[in-house]
């Protein structure tokens, strides 16, 4: 007979309206058996009492609906971002506020590398740096013999030195979208979006697959999630080759792996090829590895001016972005995945991209009705009330990039889309008012993975300067917590299993040092670990 364990806690915040709070939770076979006081499971037979969590507040394990498994592996490269950030081991790396500081850190790291090894850095935020934009001229100061690549924080742009550009044959003769040129007709070193970036990334061994699909990368990602109280997380653009599948099945199947992983297959081939592969992957799903979803990239990054936006465009008059997937191909992919019954996660930053995608989904749903099949518009940063209403008509979910308000809100108001549109970016209130299923996310490693911080962003809409950007779009504390638990659980089709502390669901908890309902500032809460299926993982 399987043992019943009754865990005690300071308080259990269930996010289940039928029983909002408790002091004890009973676990059997990795699931929640009962809630209440110390006697909550006595009617089920003999129990074992465990007080090892009595120092904690228990909340549902957080669900990160948009992040990338490279969030841990990126730290093998040099951090060159503007904000202070902690690595998976908890070490704090100071941010860099000038180009001179960026070049100095790169020089320090270059001096330590073996001959012939490329220098790769990440996290650069040029929108924050005064003066001229990073170019190959700056990177050539670091080395004229070693290939150098600096990935921007949005992962939609990078900058390379002359050696690296020569490696992939980019020069004055290059006539390719995304290879930025100066007034002299030569590449500046800046490469925008995937078609321009991938050749160099692959050549330097720093492509997204290499950053995600190693044992160390997967384990590091799980470590990052554990520190943030996350028990279920996506890898929202996965190549999932056969060797990747074998690796993930082995790693997630281990008893000491503290995470439920939901990878989405990147749509980087013909629609029928992608659907066939996704269906094959879905058949291999386990309790801790859920497959079968598809990720579609449409446009780029707003702060990189590569997102596709509607009239009146960007305030600086920049060209209207780059399609990573052309509209005709978006329509073809949506049609095929809907036909095959596969959930889609579709990257849409600008409102032109969301407009094209919503209409593509409308056509696909009309051609192949499948009630209950959930598709998610990811980021959806510039969707307005009319687009949310249309999304509700089509039963679409949205996963809004709430962190952007703090990290980039001031810059969006001043430099990209202007004050009025920035005030309704990541419009959580409008989404809820329209009745759309809402979740919020970090897009780690673009911003640090930390659902409590993400919830704070949606609740307060504070920017780095301390002002409130778009007060009308704030949501309540309870709604913000729902958007990092039940909201993403619903969008992933896992709401019957996770997202609240409810009898019958999996025993996945976040261990906190303070109550998320009553603590004045969610950012002040410390995560002490997680519980996954009844197994404790302390940080």
Short mmCIF file of C-alpha atoms in Angstrom, two decimals:
data_model
loop_
_atom_site.label_atom_id
_atom_site.label_comp_id
_atom_site.label_asym_id
_atom_site.label_seq_id
_atom_site.Cartn_x
_atom_site.Cartn_y
_atom_site.Cartn_z
CA UNK A 1 0.00 0.00 0.00
CA UNK A 2 1.44 3.38 -1.03
CA UNK A 3 2.28 5.64 1.88
CA UNK A 4 0.42 8.90 2.47
CA UNK A 5 2.60 11.84 3.49
CA UNK A 6 1.07 14.86 5.19
CA UNK A 7 3.23 17.97 4.85
CA UNK A 8 2.80 20.86 7.27
CA UNK A 9 3.52 24.48 6.29
CA UNK A 10 3.20 27.96 7.75
CA UNK A 11 0.41 28.49 5.25
CA UNK A 12 -0.71 26.88 2.00
CA UNK A 13 -2.01 29.31 -0.62
CA UNK A 14 -3.90 27.01 -2.96
CA UNK A 15 -5.31 29.43 -5.61
CA UNK A 16 -8.29 27.08 -5.56
CA UNK A 17 -11.47 29.07 -4.71
CA UNK A 18 -13.10 26.00 -3.15
CA UNK A 19 -10.40 25.87 -0.44
CA UNK A 20 -8.20 28.98 -0.65
CA UNK A 21 -5.91 28.21 2.31
CA UNK A 22 -4.77 25.33 4.49
CA UNK A 23 -1.96 24.37 6.85
CA UNK A 24 -1.44 20.77 5.69
CA UNK A 25 -1.44 18.92 2.39
CA UNK A 26 -1.56 15.15 1.97
CA UNK A 27 0.34 13.58 -0.92
CA UNK A 28 0.03 10.07 -2.34
CA UNK A 29 1.55 8.70 -5.54
CA UNK A 30 2.84 12.18 -6.39
CA UNK A 31 -0.63 13.71 -6.30
CA UNK A 32 -2.54 15.86 -3.86
CA UNK A 33 -4.86 13.67 -1.80
CA UNK A 34 -6.33 16.16 0.66
CA UNK A 35 -5.99 19.61 2.21
CA UNK A 36 -6.79 21.05 5.58
CA UNK A 37 -5.30 20.57 9.04
CA UNK A 38 -3.11 17.79 10.40
CA UNK A 39 -6.01 15.32 10.22
CA UNK A 40 -6.94 16.08 6.59
CA UNK A 41 -6.04 12.59 5.32
CA UNK A 42 -6.86 10.45 8.34
CA UNK A 43 -9.92 8.97 6.67
CA UNK A 44 -7.71 7.55 3.93
CA UNK A 45 -5.72 5.33 6.26
CA UNK A 46 -2.32 5.47 7.94
CA UNK A 47 -0.32 8.64 7.28
CA UNK A 48 3.24 9.84 7.76
CA UNK A 49 3.65 13.40 8.98
CA UNK A 50 6.50 15.46 7.51
CA UNK A 51 7.41 18.83 9.04
CA UNK A 52 10.36 19.56 6.74
CA UNK A 53 8.35 22.30 4.98
CA UNK A 54 7.02 23.88 8.16
CA UNK A 55 9.26 26.93 7.61
CA UNK A 56 7.67 27.65 4.22
CA UNK A 57 4.62 29.19 2.62
CA UNK A 58 3.41 26.77 -0.05
CA UNK A 59 2.00 28.07 -3.34
CA UNK A 60 1.26 26.20 -6.56
CA UNK A 61 4.42 25.48 -8.51
CA UNK A 62 4.86 28.37 -10.92
CA UNK A 63 4.40 27.72 -14.64
CA UNK A 64 6.69 29.54 -17.09
CA UNK A 65 4.81 29.52 -20.37
CA UNK A 66 7.49 31.23 -22.47
CA UNK A 67 11.15 30.62 -21.82
CA UNK A 68 14.02 28.86 -23.55
CA UNK A 69 16.23 26.05 -22.33
CA UNK A 70 19.32 28.04 -23.27
CA UNK A 71 18.57 30.27 -20.25
CA UNK A 72 21.10 28.29 -18.26
CA UNK A 73 23.60 27.50 -21.01
CA UNK A 74 24.00 31.16 -22.04
CA UNK A 75 26.19 31.64 -18.98
CA UNK A 76 29.01 29.69 -20.60
CA UNK A 77 29.45 32.88 -22.64
CA UNK A 78 30.35 36.40 -21.54
CA UNK A 79 27.52 38.49 -20.12
CA UNK A 80 27.47 41.97 -21.68
CA UNK A 81 24.04 43.26 -20.66
CA UNK A 82 22.93 46.55 -19.13
CA UNK A 83 21.18 45.10 -16.07
CA UNK A 84 22.78 43.30 -13.14
CA UNK A 85 21.97 39.59 -13.42
CA UNK A 86 22.57 36.43 -11.41
CA UNK A 87 23.84 33.26 -13.07
CA UNK A 88 22.41 29.77 -12.31
CA UNK A 89 24.79 29.45 -9.36
CA UNK A 90 23.60 32.71 -7.84
CA UNK A 91 26.68 34.77 -8.74
CA UNK A 92 25.80 38.39 -9.53
CA UNK A 93 27.20 39.89 -12.74
CA UNK A 94 27.22 43.67 -12.88
CA UNK A 95 25.56 45.39 -15.80
CA UNK A 96 27.45 47.52 -18.33
CA UNK A 97 26.18 51.03 -19.01
CA UNK A 98 28.59 52.22 -21.73
CA UNK A 99 30.15 50.82 -24.88
CA UNK A 100 33.57 51.40 -23.35
CA UNK A 101 32.62 49.12 -20.47
CA UNK A 102 31.39 46.47 -22.92
CA UNK A 103 34.64 46.59 -24.88
CA UNK A 104 36.68 46.46 -21.67
CA UNK A 105 34.90 43.32 -20.44
CA UNK A 106 35.33 41.67 -23.84
CA UNK A 107 39.05 42.49 -23.82
CA UNK A 108 39.43 40.95 -20.38
CA UNK A 109 37.70 37.77 -21.50
CA UNK A 110 39.52 37.61 -24.84
CA UNK A 111 42.87 37.59 -23.06
CA UNK A 112 41.85 34.40 -21.23
CA UNK A 113 40.73 32.37 -24.25
CA UNK A 114 42.85 29.76 -26.05
CA UNK A 115 44.04 30.66 -29.54
CA UNK A 116 41.42 29.99 -32.19
CA UNK A 117 38.41 29.86 -29.85
CA UNK A 118 35.67 32.36 -30.77
CA UNK A 119 34.61 34.97 -28.23
CA UNK A 120 30.84 34.91 -27.77
CA UNK A 121 28.97 37.38 -25.57
CA UNK A 122 25.28 37.92 -24.95
CA UNK A 123 22.74 40.21 -23.33
CA UNK A 124 23.74 43.50 -24.97
CA UNK A 125 21.06 46.20 -24.74
CA UNK A 126 22.14 48.89 -27.24
CA UNK A 127 18.94 50.85 -26.67
CA UNK A 128 20.31 51.79 -23.21
CA UNK A 129 23.84 52.74 -24.27
CA UNK A 130 24.60 56.40 -25.06
CA UNK A 131 26.35 57.46 -28.22
CA UNK A 132 27.01 55.39 -31.31
CA UNK A 133 25.70 51.87 -31.84
CA UNK A 134 27.96 48.85 -31.32
CA UNK A 135 29.65 47.90 -34.60
CA UNK A 136 32.49 45.83 -35.96
CA UNK A 137 34.74 48.85 -35.36
CA UNK A 138 34.33 48.41 -31.60
CA UNK A 139 34.72 44.64 -31.74
CA UNK A 140 37.81 44.88 -33.93
CA UNK A 141 39.39 46.78 -31.02
CA UNK A 142 39.05 43.58 -29.02
CA UNK A 143 40.65 41.36 -31.66
CA UNK A 144 41.46 41.37 -35.36
CA UNK A 145 42.43 37.68 -35.37
CA UNK A 146 39.69 36.02 -33.30
CA UNK A 147 36.02 35.76 -34.34
CA UNK A 148 33.75 37.74 -32.01
CA UNK A 149 29.96 37.69 -31.79
CA UNK A 150 27.80 39.66 -29.34
CA UNK A 151 24.18 38.56 -29.13
CA UNK A 152 21.67 41.27 -28.23
CA UNK A 153 19.39 40.66 -25.25
CA UNK A 154 16.34 40.15 -27.47
CA UNK A 155 18.08 37.34 -29.42
CA UNK A 156 16.81 38.85 -32.64
CA UNK A 157 20.00 40.81 -33.43
CA UNK A 158 23.73 40.42 -32.97
CA UNK A 159 26.97 42.21 -33.80
CA UNK A 160 30.12 40.61 -35.18
CA UNK A 161 33.69 41.70 -35.81
CA UNK A 162 35.40 41.68 -39.20
CA UNK A 163 36.89 38.21 -38.71
CA UNK A 164 33.49 36.71 -38.01
CA UNK A 165 31.85 38.50 -40.95
CA UNK A 166 34.57 37.20 -43.26
CA UNK A 167 33.97 33.65 -42.02
CA UNK A 168 30.47 33.65 -43.53
CA UNK A 169 31.29 35.81 -46.53
CA UNK A 170 29.37 38.95 -45.56
CA UNK A 171 30.76 41.96 -47.42
CA UNK A 172 29.89 44.88 -49.66
CA UNK A 173 28.56 42.43 -52.23
CA UNK A 174 26.06 40.91 -49.79
CA UNK A 175 22.48 41.75 -50.66
CA UNK A 176 20.52 40.00 -47.90
CA UNK A 177 17.79 41.28 -45.60
CA UNK A 178 19.12 41.76 -42.10
CA UNK A 179 22.77 42.38 -43.01
CA UNK A 180 23.02 46.05 -42.02
CA UNK A 181 25.33 48.26 -44.07
CA UNK A 182 26.85 51.64 -43.40
CA UNK A 183 27.09 54.67 -45.67
CA UNK A 184 30.25 53.16 -47.17
CA UNK A 185 28.29 50.15 -48.41
CA UNK A 186 30.13 47.75 -46.09
CA UNK A 187 28.44 45.67 -43.35
CA UNK A 188 28.50 47.42 -39.99
CA UNK A 189 28.65 44.12 -38.17
CA UNK A 190 25.01 44.20 -37.07
CA UNK A 191 22.88 41.28 -38.22
CA UNK A 192 19.11 41.36 -37.78
CA UNK A 193 16.81 38.34 -37.45
CA UNK A 194 17.27 34.65 -38.05
CA UNK A 195 18.11 34.37 -41.74
CA UNK A 196 21.02 36.78 -41.37
CA UNK A 197 22.19 35.54 -37.96
CA UNK A 198 22.02 31.76 -38.24
CA UNK A 199 24.92 31.24 -40.67
CA UNK A 200 27.33 32.96 -38.27
CA UNK A 201 25.85 31.37 -35.16
CA UNK A 202 26.22 27.90 -36.64
CA UNK A 203 29.78 28.63 -37.75
CA UNK A 204 30.73 29.69 -34.22
CA UNK A 205 28.92 26.80 -32.57
CA UNK A 206 26.52 29.16 -30.81
CA UNK A 207 23.23 28.29 -32.52
CA UNK A 208 20.09 27.82 -30.45
CA UNK A 209 20.17 24.03 -30.68
CA UNK A 210 23.74 23.84 -29.42
CA UNK A 211 22.78 26.14 -26.54
CA UNK A 212 19.85 23.95 -25.50
CA UNK A 213 20.44 20.32 -26.27
CA UNK A 214 23.29 19.17 -24.08
CA UNK A 215 23.03 17.40 -20.74
CA UNK A 216 24.55 20.39 -18.96
CA UNK A 217 22.18 22.84 -20.66
CA UNK A 218 19.08 20.87 -19.68
CA UNK A 219 20.26 20.42 -16.09
CA UNK A 220 21.22 24.07 -15.83
CA UNK A 221 17.77 25.11 -17.04
CA UNK A 222 16.16 22.96 -14.39
CA UNK A 223 18.40 24.61 -11.80
CA UNK A 224 17.35 28.08 -12.97
CA UNK A 225 13.69 27.05 -12.73
CA UNK A 226 14.11 25.56 -9.26
CA UNK A 227 15.61 28.83 -7.98
CA UNK A 228 12.56 30.70 -9.33
CA UNK A 229 9.90 28.36 -7.90
CA UNK A 230 9.02 27.02 -11.35
CA UNK A 231 7.91 23.40 -11.59
CA UNK A 232 6.69 23.42 -15.21
CA UNK A 233 8.48 25.32 -17.97
CA UNK A 234 8.47 25.54 -21.72
CA UNK A 235 11.34 25.43 -24.16
CA UNK A 236 9.62 27.54 -26.74
CA UNK A 237 11.65 26.77 -29.83
CA UNK A 238 13.09 23.28 -29.96
CA UNK A 239 14.60 21.38 -32.87
CA UNK A 240 13.94 17.99 -31.25
CA UNK A 241 16.04 15.67 -33.35
CA UNK A 242 16.08 11.96 -32.44
CA UNK A 243 19.12 12.34 -30.23
CA UNK A 244 17.43 15.29 -28.50
CA UNK A 245 14.37 13.19 -27.77
CA UNK A 246 16.47 10.41 -26.28
CA UNK A 247 18.38 12.91 -24.13
CA UNK A 248 15.26 14.62 -22.80
CA UNK A 249 13.50 11.33 -22.05
CA UNK A 250 16.51 10.15 -20.06
CA UNK A 251 17.12 13.40 -18.17
CA UNK A 252 13.52 14.25 -17.32
CA UNK A 253 12.88 10.64 -16.36
CA UNK A 254 15.42 10.79 -13.54
CA UNK A 255 13.96 11.03 -10.04
CA UNK A 256 16.24 13.95 -9.21
CA UNK A 257 15.16 16.10 -12.19
CA UNK A 258 13.04 18.87 -10.62
CA UNK A 259 11.00 20.08 -13.61
CA UNK A 260 8.16 19.25 -15.96
CA UNK A 261 9.36 20.30 -19.40
CA UNK A 262 7.15 21.37 -22.32
CA UNK A 263 9.21 21.84 -25.50
CA UNK A 264 7.57 23.27 -28.62
CA UNK A 265 8.86 22.12 -31.99
CA UNK A 266 10.16 25.01 -34.07
CA UNK A 267 8.38 25.37 -37.42
CA UNK A 268 11.52 25.44 -39.56
CA UNK A 269 10.43 23.09 -42.38
CA UNK A 270 7.46 22.43 -44.65
CA UNK A 271 4.13 22.41 -42.79
CA UNK A 272 3.46 18.71 -43.42
CA UNK A 273 6.96 17.80 -42.22
CA UNK A 274 6.49 19.77 -39.02
CA UNK A 275 3.06 18.30 -38.26
CA UNK A 276 4.24 14.75 -38.83
CA UNK A 277 7.22 15.26 -36.53
CA UNK A 278 5.12 16.91 -33.83
CA UNK A 279 2.63 14.05 -33.84
CA UNK A 280 5.48 11.55 -33.53
CA UNK A 281 6.93 13.47 -30.60
CA UNK A 282 3.56 13.72 -28.88
CA UNK A 283 3.34 9.94 -28.80
CA UNK A 284 6.51 9.86 -26.64
CA UNK A 285 5.22 12.26 -23.98
CA UNK A 286 5.62 11.39 -20.31
CA UNK A 287 4.50 12.96 -17.02
CA UNK A 288 7.60 15.17 -17.01
CA UNK A 289 8.06 15.69 -20.75
CA UNK A 290 5.05 16.95 -22.70
CA UNK A 291 5.45 17.25 -26.46
CA UNK A 292 3.29 17.90 -29.49
CA UNK A 293 3.12 21.71 -29.55
CA UNK A 294 4.54 23.77 -32.43
CA UNK A 295 6.26 27.19 -32.27
CA UNK A 296 5.93 29.64 -35.16
CA UNK A 297 8.09 32.76 -35.41
CA UNK A 298 6.48 35.64 -37.28
CA UNK A 299 8.15 39.01 -36.71
CA UNK A 300 11.08 40.31 -34.67
CA UNK A 301 11.76 42.57 -31.70
CA UNK A 302 10.18 45.94 -30.94
CA UNK A 303 13.26 47.38 -29.22
CA UNK A 304 15.33 46.09 -32.13
CA UNK A 305 12.91 47.78 -34.58
CA UNK A 306 12.42 44.45 -36.34
CA UNK A 307 8.84 43.78 -35.15
CA UNK A 308 6.08 44.34 -37.71
CA UNK A 309 3.89 47.21 -36.50
CA UNK A 310 0.81 48.88 -37.95
CA UNK A 311 0.41 52.55 -38.82
CA UNK A 312 1.92 54.93 -37.79
CA UNK A 313 5.02 52.75 -37.45
CA UNK A 314 8.05 53.59 -35.31
CA UNK A 315 8.48 57.07 -33.86
CA UNK A 316 12.01 57.33 -35.26
CA UNK A 317 10.85 56.49 -38.77
CA UNK A 318 12.67 53.14 -38.88
CA UNK A 319 11.59 50.62 -41.54
CA UNK A 320 8.74 48.35 -40.53
CA UNK A 321 10.58 45.30 -39.30
CA UNK A 322 11.33 41.89 -40.76
CA UNK A 323 9.15 38.84 -41.28
CA UNK A 324 10.89 35.72 -39.98
CA UNK A 325 8.01 33.79 -41.52
CA UNK A 326 6.22 35.38 -44.45
CA UNK A 327 2.44 35.88 -44.15
CA UNK A 328 1.66 33.24 -46.79
CA UNK A 329 3.77 30.72 -44.89
CA UNK A 330 2.11 31.71 -41.59
CA UNK A 331 -1.25 30.91 -43.15
CA UNK A 332 0.00 27.57 -44.49
CA UNK A 333 1.48 26.56 -41.14
CA UNK A 334 -1.66 27.53 -39.22
CA UNK A 335 -3.85 25.60 -41.64
CA UNK A 336 -1.77 22.41 -41.38
CA UNK A 337 -1.31 22.44 -37.59
CA UNK A 338 -5.02 23.07 -37.08
CA UNK A 339 -5.84 20.19 -39.44
CA UNK A 340 -3.47 17.91 -37.52
CA UNK A 341 -4.86 18.93 -34.12
CA UNK A 342 -1.60 20.43 -32.88
CA UNK A 343 -1.49 23.39 -30.48
CA UNK A 344 0.50 26.37 -31.74
CA UNK A 345 2.53 28.96 -29.86
CA UNK A 346 2.92 31.88 -32.24
CA UNK A 347 5.43 34.69 -31.65
CA UNK A 348 3.79 38.05 -32.42
CA UNK A 349 5.43 41.19 -31.06
CA UNK A 350 4.07 43.92 -33.33
CA UNK A 351 0.36 44.47 -33.98
CA UNK A 352 0.70 43.86 -37.71
CA UNK A 353 2.10 40.42 -36.90
CA UNK A 354 -0.77 39.69 -34.50
CA UNK A 355 -3.29 40.92 -37.10
CA UNK A 356 -1.93 38.60 -39.80
CA UNK A 357 -1.77 35.69 -37.36
CA UNK A 358 -5.29 36.14 -35.99
CA UNK A 359 -6.71 36.12 -39.49
CA UNK A 360 -4.60 33.07 -40.41
CA UNK A 361 -6.00 31.25 -37.38
CA UNK A 362 -9.54 32.30 -38.25
CA UNK A 363 -9.15 30.77 -41.71
CA UNK A 364 -7.59 27.61 -40.29
CA UNK A 365 -10.33 27.16 -37.68
CA UNK A 366 -13.03 27.67 -40.30
CA UNK A 367 -11.45 25.03 -42.54
CA UNK A 368 -10.83 22.52 -39.73
CA UNK A 369 -13.03 23.11 -36.67
CA UNK A 370 -11.51 21.51 -33.56
CA UNK A 371 -13.24 22.72 -30.37
CA UNK A 372 -10.89 22.77 -27.40
CA UNK A 373 -7.65 22.96 -29.38
CA UNK A 374 -5.75 25.80 -27.70
CA UNK A 375 -3.44 28.14 -29.59
CA UNK A 376 -1.42 30.86 -27.85
CA UNK A 377 -0.34 34.25 -29.17
CA UNK A 378 3.06 34.71 -27.53
CA UNK A 379 4.31 38.16 -26.46
CA UNK A 380 1.37 39.87 -28.23
CA UNK A 381 2.78 43.13 -26.91
CA UNK A 382 0.85 45.57 -29.07
CA UNK A 383 -2.54 43.87 -29.28
CA UNK A 384 -5.39 46.29 -28.66
CA UNK A 385 -8.97 45.82 -27.46
CA UNK A 386 -10.26 44.97 -30.94
CA UNK A 387 -7.64 42.28 -31.43
CA UNK A 388 -8.32 40.82 -27.97
CA UNK A 389 -12.03 40.69 -28.83
CA UNK A 390 -11.21 38.83 -32.02
CA UNK A 391 -8.94 36.47 -30.08
CA UNK A 392 -11.80 35.69 -27.71
CA UNK A 393 -14.13 34.94 -30.62
CA UNK A 394 -11.56 32.40 -31.85
CA UNK A 395 -10.91 30.97 -28.35
CA UNK A 396 -7.23 31.96 -28.47
CA UNK A 397 -5.02 32.43 -25.42
CA UNK A 398 -2.42 35.17 -24.98
CA UNK A 399 0.87 35.05 -23.08
CA UNK A 400 1.93 38.65 -22.57
CA UNK A 401 5.51 39.80 -21.98
CA UNK A 402 4.79 41.72 -18.76
CA UNK A 403 8.50 42.07 -17.90
CA UNK A 404 8.90 44.44 -20.84
CA UNK A 405 7.14 47.22 -18.95
CA UNK A 406 9.93 47.39 -16.38
CA UNK A 407 12.88 46.52 -18.60
CA UNK A 408 11.99 48.54 -21.71
CA UNK A 409 8.89 50.60 -20.97
CA UNK A 410 10.66 53.96 -20.80
CA UNK A 411 12.54 53.22 -24.02
CA UNK A 412 9.40 52.11 -25.84
CA UNK A 413 7.66 55.35 -24.89
CA UNK A 414 10.59 57.50 -25.98
CA UNK A 415 12.19 55.62 -28.86
CA UNK A 416 10.11 52.86 -30.46
CA UNK A 417 6.31 53.22 -30.49
CA UNK A 418 5.63 56.39 -28.50
CA UNK A 419 3.92 57.21 -25.24
CA UNK A 420 0.32 56.42 -26.16
CA UNK A 421 0.92 52.97 -27.58
CA UNK A 422 3.51 52.12 -24.91
CA UNK A 423 0.88 52.81 -22.24
CA UNK A 424 -1.20 49.91 -23.58
CA UNK A 425 1.66 47.49 -24.29
CA UNK A 426 1.27 44.04 -22.74
CA UNK A 427 -2.32 44.93 -21.97
CA UNK A 428 -3.24 42.39 -19.30
CA UNK A 429 -6.37 44.26 -18.21
CA UNK A 430 -7.69 44.51 -21.77
CA UNK A 431 -7.09 40.79 -22.29
CA UNK A 432 -9.00 39.87 -19.13
CA UNK A 433 -11.79 42.32 -19.90
CA UNK A 434 -12.20 40.63 -23.29
CA UNK A 435 -12.39 37.20 -21.62
CA UNK A 436 -9.15 35.94 -23.14
CA UNK A 437 -7.13 33.28 -21.32
CA UNK A 438 -4.13 35.18 -19.93
CA UNK A 439 -0.66 34.17 -18.87
CA UNK A 440 2.51 36.25 -18.47
CA UNK A 441 6.15 35.36 -18.94
CA UNK A 442 9.84 36.26 -18.83
CA UNK A 443 11.08 34.91 -22.19
CA UNK A 444 14.25 33.88 -20.33
CA UNK A 445 17.06 34.45 -21.06
CA UNK A 446 15.81 37.70 -22.68
CA UNK A 447 14.86 38.76 -19.14
CA UNK A 448 15.57 36.70 -16.01
CA UNK A 449 13.21 33.86 -15.24
CA UNK A 450 11.28 34.86 -12.11
CA UNK A 451 7.47 34.53 -12.09
CA UNK A 452 7.03 36.55 -8.91
CA UNK A 453 8.80 39.49 -10.56
CA UNK A 454 6.71 38.98 -13.71
CA UNK A 455 3.54 39.08 -11.61
CA UNK A 456 4.78 42.27 -9.92
CA UNK A 457 5.29 43.85 -13.34
CA UNK A 458 1.72 43.07 -14.38
CA UNK A 459 0.33 44.27 -11.05
CA UNK A 460 2.21 47.59 -10.89
CA UNK A 461 3.37 48.38 -14.47
CA UNK A 462 6.35 50.22 -13.01
CA UNK A 463 9.23 51.11 -15.34
CA UNK A 464 12.92 51.38 -14.50
CA UNK A 465 12.46 55.10 -13.90
CA UNK A 466 9.81 54.37 -11.27
CA UNK A 467 6.78 55.70 -13.09
CA UNK A 468 3.59 53.76 -13.82
CA UNK A 469 3.23 53.20 -17.56
CA UNK A 470 -0.41 52.61 -18.45
CA UNK A 471 -2.16 52.46 -15.08
CA UNK A 472 -5.40 51.38 -16.77
CA UNK A 473 -3.76 48.09 -17.76
CA UNK A 474 -2.78 47.04 -14.21
CA UNK A 475 -4.32 43.85 -12.83
CA UNK A 476 -4.92 42.74 -9.27
CA UNK A 477 -2.55 40.64 -7.17
CA UNK A 478 -4.80 37.62 -7.45
CA UNK A 479 -5.08 37.99 -11.21
CA UNK A 480 -1.31 38.34 -11.53
CA UNK A 481 -0.73 35.16 -9.50
CA UNK A 482 -3.32 33.35 -11.63
CA UNK A 483 -1.36 34.46 -14.72
CA UNK A 484 1.78 32.63 -13.52
CA UNK A 485 -0.05 29.47 -12.41
CA UNK A 486 -3.49 28.53 -13.75
CA UNK A 487 -3.23 30.86 -16.75
CA UNK A 488 -0.20 29.19 -18.34
CA UNK A 489 -1.40 25.76 -17.14
CA UNK A 490 -4.57 26.37 -19.19
CA UNK A 491 -2.69 27.61 -22.26
CA UNK A 492 -0.49 24.50 -22.18
CA UNK A 493 -3.50 22.21 -21.82
CA UNK A 494 -2.34 21.09 -18.37
CA UNK A 495 -4.88 22.85 -16.15
CA UNK A 496 -6.38 19.53 -15.02
CA UNK A 497 -2.98 18.56 -13.60
CA UNK A 498 -1.14 21.66 -12.38
CA UNK A 499 -1.63 25.36 -11.60
CA UNK A 500 -3.40 25.13 -8.24
CA UNK A 501 -3.10 23.08 -5.07
CA UNK A 502 -6.22 21.01 -5.59
CA UNK A 503 -6.94 17.39 -4.67
CA UNK A 504 -6.29 15.18 -7.67
CA UNK A 505 -3.64 17.44 -9.20
CA UNK A 506 0.07 16.80 -9.12
CA UNK A 507 1.87 17.70 -5.91
CA UNK A 508 3.89 20.57 -7.41
CA UNK A 509 4.60 23.46 -5.04
CA UNK A 510 6.71 26.60 -4.81
CA UNK A 511 8.36 27.04 -1.42
CA UNK A 512 8.31 30.69 -0.33
CA UNK A 513 9.37 32.66 2.72
CA UNK A 514 6.33 34.96 2.68
CA UNK A 515 2.70 34.91 1.57
CA UNK A 516 2.25 36.03 -2.06
CA UNK A 517 -1.27 37.27 -1.33
CA UNK A 518 -0.37 39.69 1.45
CA UNK A 519 3.30 40.65 1.04
CA UNK A 520 3.30 44.33 -0.02
CA UNK A 521 5.89 43.79 -2.79
CA UNK A 522 6.15 40.44 -4.57
CA UNK A 523 9.80 41.16 -5.34
CA UNK A 524 10.62 40.84 -1.64
CA UNK A 525 9.66 37.16 -1.52
CA UNK A 526 12.48 34.63 -1.48
CA UNK A 527 12.04 31.25 -3.17
CA UNK A 528 13.32 28.45 -0.95
CA UNK A 529 12.84 25.63 -3.45
CA UNK A 530 10.13 23.53 -5.05
CA UNK A 531 8.26 20.27 -4.63
CA UNK A 532 7.65 18.19 -7.76
CA UNK A 533 5.32 15.25 -7.50
CA UNK A 534 5.85 15.18 -3.76
CA UNK A 535 9.67 15.24 -3.97
CA UNK A 536 11.35 18.20 -2.26
CA UNK A 537 14.03 20.20 -4.09
CA UNK A 538 15.51 22.93 -1.89
CA UNK A 539 17.53 25.70 -3.50
#
